[in-house]
mmCIF file of C-alpha atoms in Angstrom:
data_model
loop_
_atom_site.group_PDB
_atom_site.id
_atom_site.type_symbol
_atom_site.label_atom_id
_atom_site.label_comp_id
_atom_site.label_asym_id
_atom_site.label_seq_id
_atom_site.Cartn_x
_atom_site.Cartn_y
_atom_site.Cartn_z
ATOM 1 C CA UNK A 174 12.921 -2.630 -13.346
ATOM 2 C CA UNK A 175 13.339 -6.104 -11.886
ATOM 3 C CA UNK A 176 16.263 -5.055 -9.707
ATOM 4 C CA UNK A 177 14.345 -1.988 -8.590
ATOM 5 C CA UNK A 178 11.393 -4.163 -7.599
ATOM 6 C CA UNK A 179 13.657 -6.472 -5.613
ATOM 7 C CA UNK A 180 15.270 -3.539 -3.854
ATOM 8 C CA UNK A 181 11.863 -2.222 -2.841
ATOM 9 C CA UNK A 182 10.803 -5.670 -1.658
ATOM 10 C CA UNK A 183 13.884 -5.922 0.549
ATOM 11 C CA UNK A 184 13.109 -2.536 2.057
ATOM 12 C CA UNK A 185 9.459 -3.428 2.544
ATOM 13 C CA UNK A 186 10.155 -6.784 4.178
ATOM 14 C CA UNK A 187 11.233 -5.175 7.447
ATOM 15 C CA UNK A 188 8.088 -3.125 7.853
ATOM 16 C CA UNK A 189 4.415 -3.645 8.509
ATOM 17 C CA UNK A 190 2.330 -3.474 5.382
ATOM 18 C CA UNK A 191 -1.146 -2.008 5.615
ATOM 19 C CA UNK A 192 -3.340 -1.941 2.548
ATOM 20 C CA UNK A 193 -5.478 1.139 2.380
ATOM 21 C CA UNK A 194 -8.445 1.318 0.048
ATOM 22 C CA UNK A 195 -10.355 4.482 -0.664
ATOM 23 C CA UNK A 196 -13.092 5.512 -3.045
ATOM 24 C CA UNK A 197 -12.171 8.369 -5.354
ATOM 25 C CA UNK A 198 -14.732 10.521 -7.139
ATOM 26 C CA UNK A 199 -13.285 11.980 -10.322
ATOM 27 C CA UNK A 200 -14.300 15.240 -11.953
ATOM 28 C CA UNK A 201 -15.985 13.372 -14.814
ATOM 29 C CA UNK A 202 -18.233 11.503 -12.379
ATOM 30 C CA UNK A 203 -16.408 8.187 -12.466
ATOM 31 C CA UNK A 204 -15.864 6.515 -9.114
ATOM 32 C CA UNK A 205 -12.833 4.271 -8.742
ATOM 33 C CA UNK A 206 -11.360 2.268 -5.893
ATOM 34 C CA UNK A 207 -7.757 3.154 -5.204
ATOM 35 C CA UNK A 208 -5.696 0.724 -3.220
ATOM 36 C CA UNK A 209 -2.292 1.662 -1.878
ATOM 37 C CA UNK A 210 0.154 0.105 0.497
ATOM 38 C CA UNK A 211 0.945 2.132 3.580
ATOM 39 C CA UNK A 212 4.283 1.258 5.101
ATOM 40 C CA UNK A 213 5.017 1.834 8.761
ATOM 41 C CA UNK A 214 8.045 0.968 10.816
ATOM 42 C CA UNK A 215 7.526 -0.713 14.120
ATOM 43 C CA UNK A 216 5.981 -3.819 15.612
ATOM 44 C CA UNK A 217 2.344 -2.742 15.680
ATOM 45 C CA UNK A 218 -0.210 -5.436 14.927
ATOM 46 C CA UNK A 219 -2.913 -4.707 12.414
ATOM 47 C CA UNK A 220 -5.863 -7.064 11.867
ATOM 48 C CA UNK A 221 -6.154 -8.640 8.446
ATOM 49 C CA UNK A 222 -8.887 -7.118 6.331
#
């Protein structure tokens, strides 16, 4: 697990990381905030949120 995490970190380090948060409404009526990292290659600049 630790090696896998390091491998992913090495891959991620060369990309732009954008954190994307969205509200999800579940079938049972519970609303949760889901946060995921969107990875994009390139040198685009994204403002910090």
